[in-house]
Coordinates of C-alpha atoms in Angstrom, one line a residue:
M1 CA 246.6 88.6 198.4
V2 CA 247.1 89.9 202.5
A3 CA 243.8 90.7 202.5
G4 CA 242.2 88.0 201.8
A5 CA 244.0 86.1 203.7
R6 CA 242.8 88.8 206.9
G7 CA 239.5 88.3 205.9
G8 CA 240.2 84.2 206.3
C9 CA 241.5 84.8 209.9
A10 CA 239.0 86.7 210.9
Q11 CA 236.1 84.7 209.6
A12 CA 237.7 81.3 211.5
G13 CA 238.2 83.3 215.0
A14 CA 234.5 84.1 214.7
A15 CA 233.3 80.7 214.0
R16 CA 235.6 79.7 216.8
R17 CA 234.2 82.3 219.2
G18 CA 230.6 81.1 218.4
L19 CA 231.5 77.5 218.8
L20 CA 233.1 78.1 222.3
A21 CA 230.3 80.1 223.0
L22 CA 227.6 76.9 222.4
L23 CA 230.1 74.9 224.3
L24 CA 229.7 76.8 227.4
A25 CA 226.0 77.2 227.1
V26 CA 225.9 73.8 226.8
S27 CA 228.6 72.6 229.1
A28 CA 227.5 75.5 231.7
P29 CA 227.8 74.5 235.5
L30 CA 224.7 73.2 237.8
W31 CA 225.2 76.2 240.1
L32 CA 223.9 78.6 237.1
Q33 CA 221.1 77.0 236.0
A34 CA 219.9 76.9 239.9
E35 CA 219.5 80.7 239.5
E36 CA 216.0 79.8 238.6
L37 CA 213.4 80.0 241.7
G38 CA 211.5 76.8 242.1
D39 CA 213.7 74.6 240.7
G40 CA 214.5 72.7 244.1
C41 CA 210.7 72.9 245.2
G42 CA 209.2 69.9 245.6
H43 CA 205.4 69.6 246.9
I44 CA 203.1 72.9 247.4
V45 CA 199.9 73.1 248.6
T46 CA 198.5 76.8 250.2
Y47 CA 195.5 77.5 251.0
K48 CA 194.2 80.9 252.8
D49 CA 195.4 79.6 256.0
S50 CA 197.5 76.8 256.0
G51 CA 199.7 74.6 253.5
T52 CA 202.3 72.3 253.1
M53 CA 205.5 72.2 251.5
T54 CA 208.9 70.1 250.4
S55 CA 212.2 70.1 248.8
K56 CA 212.2 68.6 245.2
N57 CA 212.1 64.9 245.4
Y58 CA 211.1 64.3 249.2
P59 CA 211.5 62.0 251.1
G60 CA 214.0 60.8 248.4
T61 CA 217.3 62.7 248.3
Y62 CA 216.7 66.1 246.9
P63 CA 219.0 67.2 243.9
N64 CA 222.5 69.2 243.5
H65 CA 223.1 72.9 243.0
T66 CA 219.2 73.9 243.5
L67 CA 217.4 76.8 244.8
C68 CA 213.5 76.6 245.9
E69 CA 212.2 80.3 247.5
K70 CA 208.6 80.4 247.8
T71 CA 206.5 82.7 250.1
I72 CA 203.9 82.0 252.1
T73 CA 201.1 83.6 254.3
V74 CA 197.9 83.7 256.0
P75 CA 195.9 86.6 256.8
K76 CA 196.6 89.9 257.8
G77 CA 195.9 90.8 261.2
K78 CA 197.4 86.5 261.8
R79 CA 200.3 85.2 263.4
L80 CA 202.5 83.1 261.1
I81 CA 203.1 79.2 262.8
V82 CA 205.7 76.9 261.1
R83 CA 206.0 73.4 261.6
L84 CA 209.2 71.4 260.9
G85 CA 208.0 68.0 260.3
D86 CA 211.3 67.1 258.5
L87 CA 214.7 68.5 257.9
D88 CA 217.9 66.4 256.7
I89 CA 220.4 68.4 255.1
E90 CA 223.9 67.2 254.8
S91 CA 226.2 70.1 255.1
Q92 CA 227.1 71.2 258.6
T93 CA 227.8 75.2 257.9
C94 CA 225.0 75.8 255.9
A95 CA 227.1 77.2 253.6
S96 CA 225.8 75.9 250.9
D97 CA 222.8 73.5 252.4
Y98 CA 220.4 75.4 254.1
L99 CA 216.7 75.6 255.1
L100 CA 216.4 79.9 256.0
F101 CA 212.8 82.5 256.9
T102 CA 213.1 85.6 256.2
S103 CA 210.4 88.4 256.7
S104 CA 210.1 91.8 257.0
S105 CA 211.9 92.6 260.7
D106 CA 213.2 88.9 261.3
Q107 CA 215.7 86.3 259.8
Y108 CA 215.1 82.2 261.7
G109 CA 218.2 80.2 260.4
P110 CA 220.0 79.1 258.6
Y111 CA 219.5 75.5 259.7
C112 CA 221.3 72.3 258.2
G113 CA 222.9 69.5 259.6
S114 CA 223.1 67.9 263.0
M115 CA 222.0 71.1 264.6
T116 CA 219.4 71.6 267.2
V117 CA 216.3 72.8 264.8
P118 CA 212.8 74.0 266.5
K119 CA 209.9 71.8 266.2
E120 CA 207.8 74.7 265.8
L121 CA 208.1 78.7 264.9
L122 CA 205.7 81.2 265.8
L123 CA 206.4 84.1 264.0
N124 CA 205.6 88.2 264.5
T125 CA 203.9 87.9 260.7
S126 CA 202.0 87.0 259.0
E127 CA 204.0 86.5 256.1
V128 CA 207.8 84.9 255.4
T129 CA 209.8 83.9 252.7
V130 CA 211.5 80.1 252.6
R131 CA 214.1 79.5 250.7
F132 CA 216.4 76.6 250.4
E133 CA 219.9 75.9 248.6
S134 CA 221.4 73.0 247.7
G135 CA 224.9 72.5 246.7
S136 CA 227.0 69.7 246.0
H137 CA 226.5 66.0 248.5
I138 CA 225.9 62.5 248.5
S139 CA 222.1 62.1 250.7
G140 CA 219.7 63.9 252.5
R141 CA 215.3 64.6 252.0
G142 CA 215.8 67.7 252.4
F143 CA 212.6 69.5 254.6
L144 CA 209.0 68.7 255.0
L145 CA 207.4 71.5 257.0
T146 CA 203.6 72.7 257.3
Y147 CA 202.0 76.0 258.2
A148 CA 198.7 77.7 259.5
S149 CA 197.6 81.1 261.3
S150 CA 197.6 81.5 264.8
D151 CA 194.1 80.3 265.2
H152 CA 194.8 76.9 264.9
P153 CA 197.8 76.5 267.5
D154 CA 196.9 72.5 267.5
L155 CA 198.5 72.6 263.9
I156 CA 200.0 69.0 263.1
T157 CA 202.6 68.1 260.2
C158 CA 202.0 65.6 257.6
L159 CA 204.2 62.9 259.1
E160 CA 202.4 62.6 262.4
R161 CA 200.4 59.3 263.6
A162 CA 198.0 58.3 265.7
N163 CA 200.8 56.5 267.9
H164 CA 202.1 59.7 269.3
Y165 CA 199.7 60.7 271.2
L166 CA 198.5 59.0 274.4
K167 CA 195.3 60.6 274.9
T168 CA 192.1 58.3 274.0
E169 CA 190.1 61.4 272.5
Y170 CA 191.5 64.8 271.2
S171 CA 191.6 67.5 268.2
K172 CA 194.0 68.5 266.1
F173 CA 194.7 70.6 263.0
C174 CA 195.5 69.5 260.0
P175 CA 197.2 71.7 257.0
A176 CA 196.2 71.9 253.9
G177 CA 198.1 68.9 250.7
C178 CA 199.1 66.5 252.9
R179 CA 197.1 63.6 250.6
D180 CA 200.3 63.0 248.5
I181 CA 202.8 63.3 250.9
A182 CA 204.2 59.2 251.2
G183 CA 202.9 57.3 253.8
D184 CA 200.8 54.0 254.7
I185 CA 197.8 54.8 256.0
S186 CA 195.3 50.8 257.0
G187 CA 192.0 50.8 257.7
N188 CA 188.1 52.4 256.7
V189 CA 186.3 55.0 258.5
V190 CA 183.3 52.4 259.2
H191 CA 185.9 50.4 261.4
G192 CA 188.6 52.5 262.2
Y193 CA 192.3 52.7 260.8
R194 CA 195.2 51.0 262.4
D195 CA 196.8 53.6 264.7
T196 CA 200.5 53.6 263.1
S197 CA 198.7 55.6 259.9
L198 CA 199.6 59.0 258.8
L199 CA 196.4 60.8 261.2
C200 CA 195.9 63.9 258.4
K201 CA 196.2 61.0 255.2
A202 CA 193.8 58.9 256.9
A203 CA 191.4 61.8 257.9
I204 CA 191.4 63.2 254.0
H205 CA 190.6 59.0 253.6
A206 CA 187.6 58.8 255.9
G207 CA 185.9 62.2 254.1
V208 CA 186.5 64.3 257.2
I209 CA 188.6 67.0 255.8
A210 CA 189.6 68.0 252.1
D211 CA 192.6 68.1 251.0
E212 CA 193.1 71.3 249.5
V213 CA 191.8 73.0 252.3
G214 CA 192.5 71.6 255.5
G215 CA 190.8 71.5 258.6
Q216 CA 190.2 70.4 262.3
I217 CA 189.9 66.3 263.1
G218 CA 188.3 64.7 265.9
V219 CA 190.2 61.7 267.4
L220 CA 188.9 59.0 269.2
L221 CA 191.8 55.8 270.2
R222 CA 190.4 52.4 270.7
R223 CA 190.9 48.9 271.1
G224 CA 193.0 47.6 268.3
M225 CA 191.5 44.8 265.6
S226 CA 192.5 41.7 264.0
R227 CA 193.3 42.7 260.7
Y228 CA 192.5 46.2 259.0
E229 CA 190.5 45.9 255.6
G230 CA 191.7 48.7 253.2
I231 CA 189.7 51.0 250.3
L232 CA 190.3 53.9 247.7
A233 CA 188.3 56.6 249.2
N234 CA 189.0 59.8 248.5
G235 CA 191.8 59.5 245.9
V236 CA 193.8 57.6 249.2
L237 CA 194.2 53.9 248.8
S238 CA 194.2 52.8 252.5
R239 CA 196.4 49.1 252.5
H240 CA 194.9 45.9 254.3
G241 CA 196.6 46.2 257.8
S242 CA 197.5 43.7 260.6
L243 CA 196.8 42.9 264.2
S244 CA 197.4 45.9 266.5
D245 CA 196.8 47.4 269.9
K246 CA 195.0 50.5 269.1
R247 CA 192.8 52.3 266.4
F248 CA 191.7 55.4 265.9
L249 CA 188.5 56.7 264.5
F250 CA 187.3 59.8 263.7
T251 CA 184.2 62.3 265.3
S252 CA 181.3 62.2 262.9
N253 CA 177.8 63.8 262.9
G254 CA 176.4 60.8 261.2
C255 CA 175.1 62.7 257.9
S256 CA 176.7 59.8 256.2
R257 CA 174.2 57.1 255.8
S258 CA 173.0 55.6 252.8
L259 CA 170.2 57.1 250.5
S260 CA 167.4 54.6 249.8
L261 CA 167.0 54.6 246.7
E262 CA 163.4 52.4 244.7
P263 CA 165.5 51.4 241.7
D264 CA 162.0 51.5 239.2
R265 CA 161.1 55.2 240.2
Q266 CA 163.7 57.1 240.9
I267 CA 166.7 56.2 238.7
R268 CA 166.9 56.8 235.0
A269 CA 170.1 56.5 232.5
S270 CA 170.6 58.2 229.3
S271 CA 171.0 54.6 227.8
S272 CA 171.1 51.0 228.7
W273 CA 172.7 47.9 227.0
E274 CA 170.9 44.7 225.9
W275 CA 172.4 42.2 224.1
I276 CA 171.3 38.4 223.5
N277 CA 173.2 35.7 225.1
E278 CA 173.5 32.0 223.9
T279 CA 170.2 31.0 225.0
G280 CA 168.6 33.4 223.0
D281 CA 167.5 35.1 226.7
Q282 CA 167.6 39.4 226.2
V283 CA 169.9 40.4 229.0
R284 CA 169.4 44.0 229.6
W285 CA 171.9 46.2 231.9
S286 CA 168.7 48.7 232.8
P287 CA 169.7 51.7 234.9
G288 CA 167.2 49.8 237.4
Q289 CA 170.7 47.4 238.7
A290 CA 172.6 50.5 239.7
R291 CA 171.8 50.4 243.0
L292 CA 175.4 49.2 244.8
Q293 CA 173.1 47.0 247.6
D294 CA 171.9 44.4 244.9
Q295 CA 173.5 41.5 243.4
G296 CA 173.7 40.8 239.7
P297 CA 175.0 43.1 237.1
S298 CA 174.9 47.0 237.5
W299 CA 173.3 49.5 234.8
A300 CA 175.7 49.8 231.7
S301 CA 175.9 52.4 228.7
G302 CA 174.0 51.7 225.4
D303 CA 177.3 53.2 223.9
R304 CA 180.6 51.6 224.6
S305 CA 182.6 54.6 222.2
K306 CA 185.4 56.0 224.5
N307 CA 185.1 59.5 223.3
H308 CA 181.0 59.6 224.1
K309 CA 181.0 61.5 227.2
R310 CA 177.3 62.1 227.5
E311 CA 175.7 59.4 229.2
W312 CA 174.4 59.7 232.7
L313 CA 173.1 57.8 235.4
R314 CA 170.5 60.3 237.3
I315 CA 168.9 59.8 240.7
D316 CA 165.5 61.5 242.0
L317 CA 166.1 61.6 246.3
G318 CA 162.3 62.5 246.3
E319 CA 162.7 65.9 248.2
K320 CA 166.1 68.1 248.6
K321 CA 168.3 65.7 251.0
K322 CA 171.7 66.4 252.1
I323 CA 174.3 64.8 250.2
T324 CA 177.9 63.9 251.3
G325 CA 179.6 61.2 249.4
I326 CA 179.1 58.4 247.0
R327 CA 180.4 55.0 246.8
T328 CA 180.3 53.1 243.3
T329 CA 181.6 50.0 241.9
G330 CA 181.9 48.7 238.1
S331 CA 180.0 46.1 236.8
T332 CA 180.5 43.6 239.8
Q333 CA 180.8 40.7 236.9
S334 CA 183.6 38.9 236.6
N335 CA 183.2 38.4 233.1
F336 CA 182.5 41.6 232.2
N337 CA 185.5 43.6 233.0
F338 CA 183.4 47.5 232.9
Y339 CA 183.9 50.2 235.2
V340 CA 184.3 54.3 235.4
K341 CA 187.7 55.1 235.8
S342 CA 186.9 59.1 236.2
F343 CA 183.2 61.1 236.7
V344 CA 181.9 64.4 237.1
M345 CA 178.5 65.4 239.4
N346 CA 175.4 67.5 238.2
F347 CA 173.2 68.2 240.5
R348 CA 169.6 70.3 240.7
N349 CA 166.5 71.4 242.8
N350 CA 163.1 71.8 241.5
N351 CA 162.7 74.1 238.3
S352 CA 166.5 74.9 238.2
K353 CA 169.2 74.0 236.1
W354 CA 171.9 71.7 236.6
E355 CA 174.5 73.3 238.0
T356 CA 178.6 71.4 238.2
Y357 CA 179.9 70.5 241.3
K358 CA 182.9 72.1 241.2
G359 CA 186.4 72.5 243.6
I360 CA 186.5 74.4 246.5
V361 CA 189.4 76.3 245.7
N362 CA 190.1 76.7 241.8
N363 CA 186.2 76.9 241.3
E364 CA 186.5 74.4 238.3
E365 CA 184.5 71.2 237.5
K366 CA 185.6 68.8 240.2
V367 CA 186.7 65.5 238.3
F368 CA 186.2 63.0 240.8
Q369 CA 188.6 59.4 240.7
G370 CA 186.2 56.0 239.9
N371 CA 186.9 52.9 240.3
S372 CA 190.6 50.5 238.9
N373 CA 188.6 47.3 238.5
F374 CA 184.9 45.4 238.3
R375 CA 184.8 44.5 241.7
D376 CA 186.0 46.8 244.4
P377 CA 184.1 49.4 245.7
V378 CA 185.4 52.9 246.0
R379 CA 184.0 56.3 247.8
N380 CA 184.0 60.1 247.3
N381 CA 183.2 62.2 249.7
F382 CA 181.7 66.1 248.8
I383 CA 183.0 68.4 250.7
P384 CA 181.3 71.0 251.0
P385 CA 178.1 68.7 250.6
I386 CA 175.1 68.7 248.1
V387 CA 172.1 70.1 249.1
A388 CA 169.8 69.2 246.1
R389 CA 166.9 66.7 245.0
Y390 CA 168.0 65.1 241.5
V391 CA 171.9 64.3 241.5
R392 CA 173.3 62.5 237.8
V393 CA 176.8 60.4 237.6
I394 CA 178.6 61.7 234.2
P395 CA 181.0 59.3 233.2
Q396 CA 184.7 60.7 231.8
T397 CA 186.9 58.0 231.4
W398 CA 186.0 54.4 231.3
H399 CA 187.5 50.6 230.9
Q400 CA 185.5 49.1 228.0
R401 CA 182.3 49.9 228.7
I402 CA 180.9 52.5 230.7
A403 CA 179.1 50.4 234.0
L404 CA 178.0 51.0 237.4
K405 CA 176.3 50.8 240.6
V406 CA 176.0 54.0 242.8
E407 CA 175.3 54.1 247.1
L408 CA 174.7 57.6 247.9
L409 CA 175.2 58.9 251.4
G410 CA 173.8 61.8 253.3
C411 CA 171.2 62.9 255.4
Q412 CA 167.6 64.6 255.9
I413 CA 167.5 67.9 256.0
A414 CA 164.7 70.5 257.4
P415 CA 162.5 72.4 255.1
S416 CA 164.8 75.2 254.1
R417 CA 163.8 79.1 255.7
T418 CA 165.6 80.4 253.1
Q419 CA 164.4 81.0 249.4
G420 CA 166.2 79.9 246.5
N421 CA 168.2 77.2 245.5
D422 CA 170.3 75.8 248.5
S423 CA 172.3 73.6 246.5
L424 CA 175.8 73.4 247.6
V425 CA 177.3 74.0 251.1
W426 CA 180.3 75.0 252.7
S427 CA 179.8 75.5 256.3
K428 CA 181.4 76.0 259.7
T429 CA 181.1 73.1 262.1
S430 CA 181.8 71.7 265.1
L431 CA 184.8 69.1 266.5
N432 CA 181.8 66.5 266.9
T433 CA 180.9 67.1 263.1
V434 CA 182.4 65.0 259.6
G435 CA 184.3 68.1 257.7
S436 CA 184.6 70.2 260.6
T437 CA 186.7 73.2 259.3
N438 CA 187.0 75.8 262.2
R439 CA 187.8 78.2 260.1
E440 CA 184.9 81.3 258.8
D441 CA 181.9 80.2 257.5
E442 CA 182.3 80.3 253.7
T443 CA 179.5 79.4 250.6
I444 CA 180.3 78.9 247.4
L445 CA 176.2 79.2 246.3
K446 CA 174.2 79.8 248.4
P447 CA 173.1 79.6 252.4
I448 CA 173.5 76.2 254.2
P449 CA 170.0 75.0 255.2
S450 CA 169.1 74.7 259.1
E451 CA 170.7 70.9 260.0
E452 CA 168.7 67.5 259.9
M453 CA 165.4 67.6 261.6
P454 CA 162.7 65.1 262.0
K455 CA 159.8 65.9 260.2
G456 CA 156.4 66.7 261.6
L457 CA 155.5 68.8 264.7
N458 CA 158.5 70.6 265.8
V459 CA 158.4 69.5 269.5
I460 CA 160.2 72.2 270.9
T461 CA 157.3 74.9 269.5
I462 CA 154.5 73.1 271.1
V463 CA 156.2 72.6 274.7
T464 CA 157.8 76.2 275.2
P465 CA 154.5 77.8 275.0
L466 CA 152.7 75.0 277.3
V467 CA 155.4 75.7 279.7
L468 CA 154.7 79.8 279.6
L469 CA 151.5 79.1 280.3
V470 CA 151.8 76.9 283.2
L471 CA 154.3 79.8 285.1
L472 CA 151.7 82.2 284.0
V473 CA 148.5 80.5 285.8
A474 CA 150.8 79.1 288.9
G475 CA 152.1 82.9 289.4
V476 CA 148.5 84.4 289.4
G477 CA 147.1 81.6 291.4
I478 CA 150.4 82.5 294.0
F479 CA 149.5 86.3 293.9
A480 CA 145.6 85.8 294.3
V481 CA 146.6 83.4 297.9
L482 CA 148.9 86.5 298.8
R483 CA 146.7 88.9 298.5
K484 CA 143.7 86.9 300.1
R485 CA 146.0 86.3 303.2
K486 CA 146.9 89.9 303.9
E487 CA 143.1 90.8 303.8
I488 CA 142.5 87.8 306.5
L489 CA 145.7 89.3 308.9
M490 CA 144.3 92.9 308.1
D491 CA 140.8 91.8 309.2
Q492 CA 142.1 89.7 312.4
L493 CA 144.3 93.2 313.2
R494 CA 141.3 95.5 312.8
L495 CA 138.6 92.8 315.1
R496 CA 141.7 92.9 317.6
K497 CA 142.1 96.2 318.2
Q498 CA 138.2 96.4 318.4
T499 CA 138.2 94.0 321.0
V500 CA 140.9 96.0 323.2
G501 CA 138.6 99.1 322.9
S502 CA 135.5 97.2 324.4
R503 CA 137.1 95.4 327.4
S504 CA 138.6 98.8 328.3
N505 CA 134.9 99.4 330.2
I506 CA 134.3 96.3 331.8
P507 CA 135.7 96.2 335.6
L508 CA 139.1 93.9 336.4
P509 CA 138.2 90.8 338.7
G510 CA 139.4 90.7 341.8
I511 CA 143.1 90.2 342.1
S512 CA 142.3 87.0 344.7
Q513 CA 141.1 85.4 342.3
L514 CA 143.9 85.3 339.7
S515 CA 146.9 83.4 339.8
L516 CA 150.0 85.9 339.7
P517 CA 151.0 86.1 336.3
S518 CA 147.7 86.3 334.7
A519 CA 146.9 89.5 337.5
T520 CA 150.5 90.8 335.4
I521 CA 149.4 90.0 331.8
M522 CA 145.8 92.0 333.2
K523 CA 147.1 94.8 334.5
R524 CA 149.5 95.2 331.6
R525 CA 146.4 95.3 329.1

């Protein structure tokens, strides 16, 4: 009986301990959970030599009892530049809430509260660990920082606006990862952006840089406009803006012109939608109607199934061209709310296979953001550009039915000096070039052909030999003249000597017949 009682007590004790352990696990303090690294990290985008990092919920209030730890690096041999765009940590003592940078040899911080914090840190290393920790607090945005290698001393943060600068022309380096940072832009690449717009976000919208890698931007400050038109481009929505004193544009190489298309010869599709209207007429939404500049309905596919992803629109440019972007719309007809929400791009040249356009960083198929309604155009830029004769737009998702109008942007190129399929390029460009990255050349597939040149004979090739020939003839002529002159002088010298020798046998005239100077000269001879 006693043994049974003891056994019952033991079982009850074990049950109580198990229940207590369960309650402790469920009600564990948040500070224990904070030991999971990354819990307090927010937006993070990194590339080879630049990146952006924020605390969780930025620019909202960062959470209580969290920890964020991240090591950021640039190529070895380079120094690391860190710029703090924003730091708002509630603690005044840095005991439980702080931002700290540590390397193998140095420590920077901790930073918090109202203390003076350097806007830029130039570190003596290519690697540093960022540690952000929070305790209990009521308010605070946390932090936003950007970094780059010492190759980019003109690094700015994602929060810089054009009205922060007074110069009418300047160049800055935007880090990777500014696209999704909170902040508005107003305007577009054609007419310019309101000067209150975020610089790096506007550069991504304009197609000057890719968000995944960042890059160098050239900015021109101009007189403002009364109204700024917004548009969706490269995943960034610019808003309509009101009057401003100043606006800014980005420097460009001009390779963003509309590439002309012949609808009957150059545009083909996998299928077309046909139907009979109320009057009994057949209406066909053919691929020839896919040019964005044309009025009327667009091309629409014959299959409206949401799972059918084999539809495509193919464009033949007639020859290999440099394609830097694409503009798309939906049906453009209010009675037909059709549009493509996302798509991928294929390309090829003569006698080559279709290739898929891929992202710069992950080298995976890149899905472009399409339209959100049937009417408004959307632009996407190709960084790096496509160099090809044929391109194919392949819708991935759509609303009701696939309907599409397109316009390709780019420019002519000179015939390639290299052999093979130079279809996709990523090249170093100068300050006055859209897409300039000011970094080492990289080629995703094959080398870039030479830049755009006019067709026909190369003027430099013809003029240079002619100039050399003229210089050669002139040189020969001058040499001949100098040689002839030398011969004449030698003849005169010999004649002079002969004349002097013959005069020695002729009697001199009387002194009385000569004036004094003449007599002196004759004596000297």
